[in-house]
Short mmCIF file of C-alpha atoms and ligand atoms in Angstrom, two decimals:
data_model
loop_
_atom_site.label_atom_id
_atom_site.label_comp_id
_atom_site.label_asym_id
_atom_site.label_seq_id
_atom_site.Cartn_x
_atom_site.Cartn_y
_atom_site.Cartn_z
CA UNK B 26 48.27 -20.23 -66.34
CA UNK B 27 49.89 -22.93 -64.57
CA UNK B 28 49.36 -22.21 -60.51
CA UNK B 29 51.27 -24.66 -57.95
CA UNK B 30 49.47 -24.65 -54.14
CA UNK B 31 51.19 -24.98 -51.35
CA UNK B 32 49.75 -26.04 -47.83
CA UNK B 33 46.70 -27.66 -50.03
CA UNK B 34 44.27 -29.41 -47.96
CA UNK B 35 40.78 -30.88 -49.15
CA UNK B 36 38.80 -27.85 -48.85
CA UNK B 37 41.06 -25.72 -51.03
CA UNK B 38 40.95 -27.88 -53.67
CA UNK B 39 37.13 -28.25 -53.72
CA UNK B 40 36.87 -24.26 -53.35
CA UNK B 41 39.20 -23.41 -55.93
CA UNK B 42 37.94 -26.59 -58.71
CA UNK B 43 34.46 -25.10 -58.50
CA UNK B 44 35.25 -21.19 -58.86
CA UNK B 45 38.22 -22.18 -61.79
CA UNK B 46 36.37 -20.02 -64.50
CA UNK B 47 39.13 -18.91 -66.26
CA UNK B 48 40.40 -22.82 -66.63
CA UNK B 49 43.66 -22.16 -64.87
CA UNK B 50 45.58 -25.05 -64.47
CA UNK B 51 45.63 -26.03 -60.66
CA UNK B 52 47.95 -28.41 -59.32
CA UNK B 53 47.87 -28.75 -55.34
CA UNK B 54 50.37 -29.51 -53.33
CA UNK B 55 49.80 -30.53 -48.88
CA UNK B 56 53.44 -29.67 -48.17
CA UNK B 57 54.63 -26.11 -46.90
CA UNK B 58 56.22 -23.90 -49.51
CA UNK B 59 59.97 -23.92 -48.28
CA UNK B 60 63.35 -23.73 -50.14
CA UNK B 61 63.39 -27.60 -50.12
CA UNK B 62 60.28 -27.91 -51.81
CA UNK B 63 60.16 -24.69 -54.32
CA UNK B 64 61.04 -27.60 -57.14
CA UNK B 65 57.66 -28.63 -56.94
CA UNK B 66 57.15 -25.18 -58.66
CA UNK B 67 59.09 -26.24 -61.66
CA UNK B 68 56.85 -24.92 -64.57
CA UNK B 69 54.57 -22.69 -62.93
CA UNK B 70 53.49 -19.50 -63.22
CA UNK B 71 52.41 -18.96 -60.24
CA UNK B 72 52.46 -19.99 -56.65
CA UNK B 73 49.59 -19.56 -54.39
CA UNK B 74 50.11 -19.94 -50.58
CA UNK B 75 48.47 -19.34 -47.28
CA UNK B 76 48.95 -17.71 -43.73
CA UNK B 77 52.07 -20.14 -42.23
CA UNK B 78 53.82 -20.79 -46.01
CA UNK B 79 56.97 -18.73 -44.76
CA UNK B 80 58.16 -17.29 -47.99
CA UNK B 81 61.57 -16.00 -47.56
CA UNK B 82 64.25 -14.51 -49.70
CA UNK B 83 66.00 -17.78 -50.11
CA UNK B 84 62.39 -18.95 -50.93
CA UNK B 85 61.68 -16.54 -53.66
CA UNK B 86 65.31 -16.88 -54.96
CA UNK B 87 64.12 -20.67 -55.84
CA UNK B 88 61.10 -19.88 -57.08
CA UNK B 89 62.47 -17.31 -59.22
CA UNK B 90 65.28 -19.30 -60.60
CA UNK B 91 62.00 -22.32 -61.86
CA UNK B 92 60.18 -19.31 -63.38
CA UNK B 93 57.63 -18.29 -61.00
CA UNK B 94 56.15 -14.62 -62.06
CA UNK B 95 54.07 -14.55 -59.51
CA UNK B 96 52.84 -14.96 -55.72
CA UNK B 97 49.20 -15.38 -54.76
CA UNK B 98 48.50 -14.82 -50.90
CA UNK B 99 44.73 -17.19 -50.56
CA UNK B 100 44.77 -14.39 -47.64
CA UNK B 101 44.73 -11.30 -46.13
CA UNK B 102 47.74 -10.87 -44.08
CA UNK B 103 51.22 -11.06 -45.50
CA UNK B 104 53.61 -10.84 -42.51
CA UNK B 105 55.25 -14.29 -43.72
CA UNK B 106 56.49 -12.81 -47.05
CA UNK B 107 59.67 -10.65 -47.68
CA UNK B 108 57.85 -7.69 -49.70
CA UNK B 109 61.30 -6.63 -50.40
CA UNK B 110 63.25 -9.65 -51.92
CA UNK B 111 60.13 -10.30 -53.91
CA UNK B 112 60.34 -6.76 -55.64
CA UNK B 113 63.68 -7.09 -55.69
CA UNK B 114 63.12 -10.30 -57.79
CA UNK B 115 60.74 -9.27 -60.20
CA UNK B 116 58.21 -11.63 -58.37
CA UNK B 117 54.41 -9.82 -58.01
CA UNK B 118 52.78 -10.38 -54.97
CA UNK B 119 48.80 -10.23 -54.92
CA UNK B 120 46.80 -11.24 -51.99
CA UNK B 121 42.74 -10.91 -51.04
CA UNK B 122 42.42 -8.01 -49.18
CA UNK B 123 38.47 -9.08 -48.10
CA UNK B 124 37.27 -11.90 -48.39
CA UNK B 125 34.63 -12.12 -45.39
CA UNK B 126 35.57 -9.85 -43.09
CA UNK B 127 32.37 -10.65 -41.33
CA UNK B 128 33.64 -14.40 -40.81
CA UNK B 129 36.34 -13.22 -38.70
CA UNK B 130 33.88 -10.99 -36.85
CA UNK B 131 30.77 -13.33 -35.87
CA UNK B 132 34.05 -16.00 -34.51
CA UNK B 133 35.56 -13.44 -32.11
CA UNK B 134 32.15 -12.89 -30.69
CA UNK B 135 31.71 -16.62 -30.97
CA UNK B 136 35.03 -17.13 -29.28
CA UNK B 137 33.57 -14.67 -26.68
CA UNK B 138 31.01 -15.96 -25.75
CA UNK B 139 31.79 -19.77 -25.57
CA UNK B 140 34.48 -18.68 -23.17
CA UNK B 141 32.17 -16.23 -20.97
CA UNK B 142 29.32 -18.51 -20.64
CA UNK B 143 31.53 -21.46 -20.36
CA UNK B 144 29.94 -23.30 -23.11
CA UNK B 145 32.66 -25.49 -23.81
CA UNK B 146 32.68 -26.45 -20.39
CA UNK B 147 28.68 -27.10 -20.08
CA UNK B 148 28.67 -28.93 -23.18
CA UNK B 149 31.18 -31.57 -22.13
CA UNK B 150 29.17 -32.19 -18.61
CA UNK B 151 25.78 -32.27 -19.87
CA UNK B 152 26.55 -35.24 -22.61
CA UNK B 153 28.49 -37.08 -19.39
CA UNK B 154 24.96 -36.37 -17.16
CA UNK B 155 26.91 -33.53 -15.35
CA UNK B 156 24.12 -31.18 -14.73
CA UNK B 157 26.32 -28.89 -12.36
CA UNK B 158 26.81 -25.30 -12.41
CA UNK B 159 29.70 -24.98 -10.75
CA UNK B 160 32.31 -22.72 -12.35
CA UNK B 161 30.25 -21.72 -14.82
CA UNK B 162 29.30 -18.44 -13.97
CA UNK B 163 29.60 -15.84 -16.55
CA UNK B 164 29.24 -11.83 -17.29
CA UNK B 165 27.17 -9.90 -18.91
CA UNK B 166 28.47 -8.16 -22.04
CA UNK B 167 25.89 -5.54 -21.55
CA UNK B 168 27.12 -2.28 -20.39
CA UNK B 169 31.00 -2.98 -20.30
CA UNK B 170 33.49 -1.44 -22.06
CA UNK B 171 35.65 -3.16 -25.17
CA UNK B 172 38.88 -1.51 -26.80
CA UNK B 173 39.50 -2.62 -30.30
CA UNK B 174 42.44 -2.43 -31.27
CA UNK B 175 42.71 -1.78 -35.09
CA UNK B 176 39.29 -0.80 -37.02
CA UNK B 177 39.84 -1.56 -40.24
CA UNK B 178 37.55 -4.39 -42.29
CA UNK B 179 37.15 -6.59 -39.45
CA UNK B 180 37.71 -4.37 -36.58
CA UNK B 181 34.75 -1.95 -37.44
CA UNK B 182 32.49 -4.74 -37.90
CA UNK B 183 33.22 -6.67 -34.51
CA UNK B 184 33.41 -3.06 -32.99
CA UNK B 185 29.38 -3.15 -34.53
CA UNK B 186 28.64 -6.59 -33.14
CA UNK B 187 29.69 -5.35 -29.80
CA UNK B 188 27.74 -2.37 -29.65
CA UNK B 189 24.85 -4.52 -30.67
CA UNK B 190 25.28 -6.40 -26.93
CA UNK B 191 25.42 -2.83 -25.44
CA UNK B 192 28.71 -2.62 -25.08
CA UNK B 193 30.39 0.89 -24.59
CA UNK B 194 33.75 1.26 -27.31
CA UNK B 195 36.71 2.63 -27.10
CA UNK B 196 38.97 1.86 -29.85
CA UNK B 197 42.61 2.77 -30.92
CA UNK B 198 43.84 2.74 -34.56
CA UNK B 199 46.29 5.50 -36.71
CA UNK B 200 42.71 6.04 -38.59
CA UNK B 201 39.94 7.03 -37.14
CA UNK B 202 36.61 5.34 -38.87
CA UNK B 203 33.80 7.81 -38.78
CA UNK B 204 31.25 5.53 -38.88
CA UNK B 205 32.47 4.51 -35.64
CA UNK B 206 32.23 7.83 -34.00
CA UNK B 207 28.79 8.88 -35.15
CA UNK B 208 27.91 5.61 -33.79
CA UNK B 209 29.36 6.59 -30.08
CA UNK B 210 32.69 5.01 -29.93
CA UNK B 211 35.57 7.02 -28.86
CA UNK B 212 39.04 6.53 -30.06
CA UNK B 213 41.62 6.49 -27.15
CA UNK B 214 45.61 6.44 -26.95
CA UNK B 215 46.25 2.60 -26.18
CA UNK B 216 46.89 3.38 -22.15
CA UNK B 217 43.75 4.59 -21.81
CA UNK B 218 42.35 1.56 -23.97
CA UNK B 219 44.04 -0.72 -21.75
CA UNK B 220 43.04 0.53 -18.72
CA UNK B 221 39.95 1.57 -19.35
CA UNK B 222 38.72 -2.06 -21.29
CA UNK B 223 37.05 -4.97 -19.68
CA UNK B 224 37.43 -6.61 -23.33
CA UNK B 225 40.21 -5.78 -25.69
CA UNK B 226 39.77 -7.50 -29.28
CA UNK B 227 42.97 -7.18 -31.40
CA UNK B 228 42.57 -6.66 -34.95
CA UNK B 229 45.63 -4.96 -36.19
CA UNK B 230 47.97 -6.70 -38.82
CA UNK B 231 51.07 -8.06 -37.27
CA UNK B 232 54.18 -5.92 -38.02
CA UNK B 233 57.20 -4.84 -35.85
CA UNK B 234 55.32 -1.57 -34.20
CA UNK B 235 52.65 -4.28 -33.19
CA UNK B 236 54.16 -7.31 -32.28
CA UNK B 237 53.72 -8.29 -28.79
CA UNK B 238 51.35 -5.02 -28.42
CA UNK B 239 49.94 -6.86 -25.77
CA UNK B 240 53.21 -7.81 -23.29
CA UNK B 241 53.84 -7.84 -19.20
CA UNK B 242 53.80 -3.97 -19.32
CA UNK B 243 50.37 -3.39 -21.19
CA UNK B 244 48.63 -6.46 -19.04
CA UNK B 245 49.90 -4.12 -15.53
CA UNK B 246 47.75 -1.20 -17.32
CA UNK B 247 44.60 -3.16 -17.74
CA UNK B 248 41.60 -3.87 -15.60
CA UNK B 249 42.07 -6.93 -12.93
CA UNK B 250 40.15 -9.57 -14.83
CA UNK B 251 40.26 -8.37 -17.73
CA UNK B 252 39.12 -10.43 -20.93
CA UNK B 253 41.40 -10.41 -24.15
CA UNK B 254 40.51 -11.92 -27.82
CA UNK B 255 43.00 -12.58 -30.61
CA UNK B 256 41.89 -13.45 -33.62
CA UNK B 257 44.16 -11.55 -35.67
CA UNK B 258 47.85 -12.97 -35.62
CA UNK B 259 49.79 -14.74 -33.07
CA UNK B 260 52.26 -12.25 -32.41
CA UNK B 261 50.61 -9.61 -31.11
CA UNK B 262 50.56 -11.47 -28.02
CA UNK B 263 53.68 -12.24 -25.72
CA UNK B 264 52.22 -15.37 -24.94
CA UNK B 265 54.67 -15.89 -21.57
CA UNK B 266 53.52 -12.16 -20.44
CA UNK B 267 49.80 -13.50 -20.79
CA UNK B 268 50.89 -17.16 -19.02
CA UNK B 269 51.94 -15.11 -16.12
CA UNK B 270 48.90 -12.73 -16.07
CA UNK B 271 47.11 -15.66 -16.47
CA UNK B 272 48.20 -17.50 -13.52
CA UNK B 273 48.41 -14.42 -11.37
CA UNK B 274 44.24 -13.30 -12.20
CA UNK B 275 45.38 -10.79 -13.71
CA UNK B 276 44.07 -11.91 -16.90
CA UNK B 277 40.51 -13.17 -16.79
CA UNK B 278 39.81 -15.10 -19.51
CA UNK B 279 42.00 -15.36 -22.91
CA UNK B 280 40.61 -16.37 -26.39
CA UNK B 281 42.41 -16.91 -29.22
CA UNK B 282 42.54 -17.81 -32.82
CA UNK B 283 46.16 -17.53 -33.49
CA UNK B 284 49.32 -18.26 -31.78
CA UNK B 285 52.61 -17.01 -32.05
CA UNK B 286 53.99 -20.44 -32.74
CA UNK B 287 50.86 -21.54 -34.76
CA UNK B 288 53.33 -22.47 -37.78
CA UNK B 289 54.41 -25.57 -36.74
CA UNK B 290 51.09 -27.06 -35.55
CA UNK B 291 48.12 -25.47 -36.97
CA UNK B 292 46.21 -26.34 -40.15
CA UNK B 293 47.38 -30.21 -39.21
CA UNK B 294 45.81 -33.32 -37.31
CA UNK B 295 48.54 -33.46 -34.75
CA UNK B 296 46.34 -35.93 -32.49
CA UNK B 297 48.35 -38.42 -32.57
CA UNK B 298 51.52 -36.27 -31.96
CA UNK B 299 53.43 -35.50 -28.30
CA UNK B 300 53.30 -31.79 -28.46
CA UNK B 301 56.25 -29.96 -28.24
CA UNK B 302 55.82 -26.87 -27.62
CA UNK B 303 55.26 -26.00 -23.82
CA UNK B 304 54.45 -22.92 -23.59
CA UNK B 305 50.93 -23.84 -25.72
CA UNK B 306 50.71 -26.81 -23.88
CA UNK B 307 50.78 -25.23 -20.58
CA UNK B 308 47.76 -22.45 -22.29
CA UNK B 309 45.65 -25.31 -22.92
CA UNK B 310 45.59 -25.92 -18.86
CA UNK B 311 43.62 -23.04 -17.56
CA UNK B 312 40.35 -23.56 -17.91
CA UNK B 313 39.44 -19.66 -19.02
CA UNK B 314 41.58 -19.75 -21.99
CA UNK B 315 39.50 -21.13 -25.24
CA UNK B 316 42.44 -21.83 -28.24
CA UNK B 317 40.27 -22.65 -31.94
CA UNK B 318 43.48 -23.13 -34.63
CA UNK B 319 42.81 -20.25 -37.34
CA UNK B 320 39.44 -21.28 -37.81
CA UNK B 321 38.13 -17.70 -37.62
CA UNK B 322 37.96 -17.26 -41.65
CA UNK B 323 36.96 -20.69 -42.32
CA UNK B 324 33.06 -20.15 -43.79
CA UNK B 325 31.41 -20.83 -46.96
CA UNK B 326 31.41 -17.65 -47.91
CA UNK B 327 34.67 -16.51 -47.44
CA UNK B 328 36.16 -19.83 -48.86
CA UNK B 329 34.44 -19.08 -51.92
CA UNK B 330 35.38 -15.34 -52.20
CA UNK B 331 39.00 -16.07 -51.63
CA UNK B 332 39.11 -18.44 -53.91
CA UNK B 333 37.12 -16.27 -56.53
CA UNK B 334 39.68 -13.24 -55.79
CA UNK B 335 42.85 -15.46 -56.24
CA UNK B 336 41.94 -17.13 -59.44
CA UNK B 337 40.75 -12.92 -60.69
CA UNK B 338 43.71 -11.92 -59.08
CA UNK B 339 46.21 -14.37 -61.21
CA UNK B 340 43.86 -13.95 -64.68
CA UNK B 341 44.30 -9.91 -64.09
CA UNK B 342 47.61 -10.50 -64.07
CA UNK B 343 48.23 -12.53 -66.93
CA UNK B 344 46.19 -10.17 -68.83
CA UNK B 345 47.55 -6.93 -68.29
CA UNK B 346 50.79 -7.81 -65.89
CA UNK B 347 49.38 -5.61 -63.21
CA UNK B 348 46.79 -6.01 -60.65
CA UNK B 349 44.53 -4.13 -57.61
CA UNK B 350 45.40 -6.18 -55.06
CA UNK B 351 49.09 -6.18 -55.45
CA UNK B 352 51.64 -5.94 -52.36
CA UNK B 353 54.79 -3.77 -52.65
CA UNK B 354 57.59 -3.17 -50.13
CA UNK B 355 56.43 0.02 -48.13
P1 NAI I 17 42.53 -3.93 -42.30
O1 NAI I 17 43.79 -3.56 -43.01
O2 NAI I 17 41.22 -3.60 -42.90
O3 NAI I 17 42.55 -3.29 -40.83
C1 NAI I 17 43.68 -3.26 -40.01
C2 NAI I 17 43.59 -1.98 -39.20
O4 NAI I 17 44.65 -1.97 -38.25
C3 NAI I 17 43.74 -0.72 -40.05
O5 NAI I 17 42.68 0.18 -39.79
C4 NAI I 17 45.08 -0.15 -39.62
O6 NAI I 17 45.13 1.28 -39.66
C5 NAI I 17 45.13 -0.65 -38.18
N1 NAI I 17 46.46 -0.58 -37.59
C6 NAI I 17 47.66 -0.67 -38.19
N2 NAI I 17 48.63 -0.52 -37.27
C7 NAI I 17 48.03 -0.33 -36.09
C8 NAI I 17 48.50 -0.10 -34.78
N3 NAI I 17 49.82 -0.04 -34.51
N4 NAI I 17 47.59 0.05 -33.78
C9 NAI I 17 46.28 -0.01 -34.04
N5 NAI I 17 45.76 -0.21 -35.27
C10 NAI I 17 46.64 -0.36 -36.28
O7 NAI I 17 42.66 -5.49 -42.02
P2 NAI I 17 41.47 -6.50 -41.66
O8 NAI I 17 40.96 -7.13 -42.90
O9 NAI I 17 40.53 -5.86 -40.73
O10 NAI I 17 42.30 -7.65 -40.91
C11 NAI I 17 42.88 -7.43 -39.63
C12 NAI I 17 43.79 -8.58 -39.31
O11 NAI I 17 43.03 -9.76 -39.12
C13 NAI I 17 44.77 -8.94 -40.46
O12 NAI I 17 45.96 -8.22 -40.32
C14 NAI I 17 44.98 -10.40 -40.30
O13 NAI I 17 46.22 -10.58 -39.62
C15 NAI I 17 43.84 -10.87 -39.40
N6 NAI I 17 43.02 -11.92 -40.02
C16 NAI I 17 42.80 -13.08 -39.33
C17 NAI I 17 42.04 -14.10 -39.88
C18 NAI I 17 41.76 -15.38 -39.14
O14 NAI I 17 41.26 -16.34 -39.75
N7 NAI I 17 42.01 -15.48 -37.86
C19 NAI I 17 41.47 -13.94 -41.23
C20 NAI I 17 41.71 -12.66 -41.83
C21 NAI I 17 42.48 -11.70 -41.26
#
């Protein structure tokens, strides 16, 4: 089957070459999938995209009209497709539900503790012959208390990680994961998570119940000082709520993977570039905030399982039309 990428950079095109076993025909494409460039679809089969490819109604409409069957998400989440207007279509939808769920895990802790132990910070001064310890100081992750918020794939295992430092858990999630409990965490309402946490870790999808789950009126419930992770999606953050609880203490150290604007920026060498966006320019000032741009997926492993799972994904469904990992409307 013919399978047009969109947002194709280098390592996608290794990844997916070497895992091809079906011999799928691949042609990769760097430019966003958008209504201006759906042409480049002309004669595929499929399209494969990733996390900021914003595919629309007008979006599928053009694909639809060049003959595109199907959708491939090379991800997890699928808050930037319209379920809906692609089943209205006839368009199938298939993503990779797990690809390395532990990828996403170990970088939230690694996000963690760079920003606790200042690591960023040391590493710059020590290659300039800064020696000084000033501002560095840190906490101990032993003994505190961190509120997950969503336990699903990668949830339950950073929840793990966690209680590996010593860390006491309270989590919050519509499903309660018995592992979890037998293990000693304790699932709370979210004002109780909130106030009770000295680390919150989000790892909930993004949808409208959840977006900006963490605004001005759930940062006045939590602890003074209190440390939040995001590696899940952008939005679940009110980023000017946090820029405020940021500048007031409030907030005592922010780390994220994702940002609610990442679209735009992410994913591109923008180095050269005067940034344009403000509000991320003013979170890259505080010194307790650590931003890494969706990196948190980004191993071997998981490259090669997605890749594995999309090409299965698109051979299942040229085989038998249906497929296990399809998306419909809910
Ligand atoms: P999952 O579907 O296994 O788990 C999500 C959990 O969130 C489920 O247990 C669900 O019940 C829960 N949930 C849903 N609504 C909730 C709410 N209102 N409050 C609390 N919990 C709620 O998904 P998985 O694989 O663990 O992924 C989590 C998120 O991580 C994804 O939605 C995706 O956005 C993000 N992600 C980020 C990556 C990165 O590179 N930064 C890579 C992969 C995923």
């Amino acid at each position: 089957m013919k399978v047009a990428f969109f947002s194709s950079k280098r390592y996608d095109e290794t990844f997916f070459k070497q895992n091809n076993e079906d011999g799928h025909e691949l042609a990769f494409f760097e430019t966003k999938l958008a209504p201006r460039s759906v042409a480049l679809a002309e004669g595929a089969r499929a399209v494969c995209v990733f996390v900021n490819d914003k595919v629309d109604r007008e979006t599928l409409e053009g694909l639809r009209e060049r003959g595109v069957a199907f959708l491939a998400l090379r991800c997890a989440g699928f808050n930037n497709v319209d379920l809906a207007a692609a089943a209205e279509l006839g368009i199938k939808v298939v993503r990779v539900p797990a690809y390395s769920p532990h990828a996403v895990a170990e970088h939230t802790l690694a996000l963690l503790l760079t920003l606790n132990r200042r690591i960023h910070r040391s590493y710059n001064r020590v290659r300039e012959g800064n020696f000084s310890l000033e501002g560095l100081v840190g906490f101990d992750l032993h003994g505190l208390t961190v509120g997950i918020i969503g336990t699903g794939k990668i949830g339950s295992i950073t929840a793990k990680l966690f209680q590996g430092f010593g860390c006491k858990l309270l989590c919050h999630d519509k499903y309660e994961n018995e592992e979890l409990k037998e293990r000693g965490a304790t699932y709370v309402d979210l004002d109780t998570l909130f106030s009770q946490s000295d680390v919150i870790s989000l790892h909930c999808p993004l949808m409208k119940e959840t977006h900006h789950i963490i605004d001005a009126a759930a940062i006045a419930k939590m602890k003074k000082g209190v440390t939040i992770v995001n590696t899940s999606r952008g939005g679940l953050i009110g980023t000017a709520d946090v820029i405020q609880g940021l500048k007031s203490g409030h907030i005592g150290n922010l780390a994220i993977d994702v940002y609610e604007e990442e679209e735009s920026m992410f994913f591109e060498d923008q180095s050269a570039t005067v940034m344009q966006d403000d509000v991320f320019a003013r979170l890259l000032t505080f010194p307790n905030v650590l931003v890494t741009g969706h990196q948190a997926f980004f191993t071997d492993t998981a490259l090669t399982q997605i890749a594995r799972v999309t090409l299965d994904n698109l051979s299942e469904l040229e085989k038998t039309g249906d497929c296990k990992n399809e998306l419909r409307p809910s």
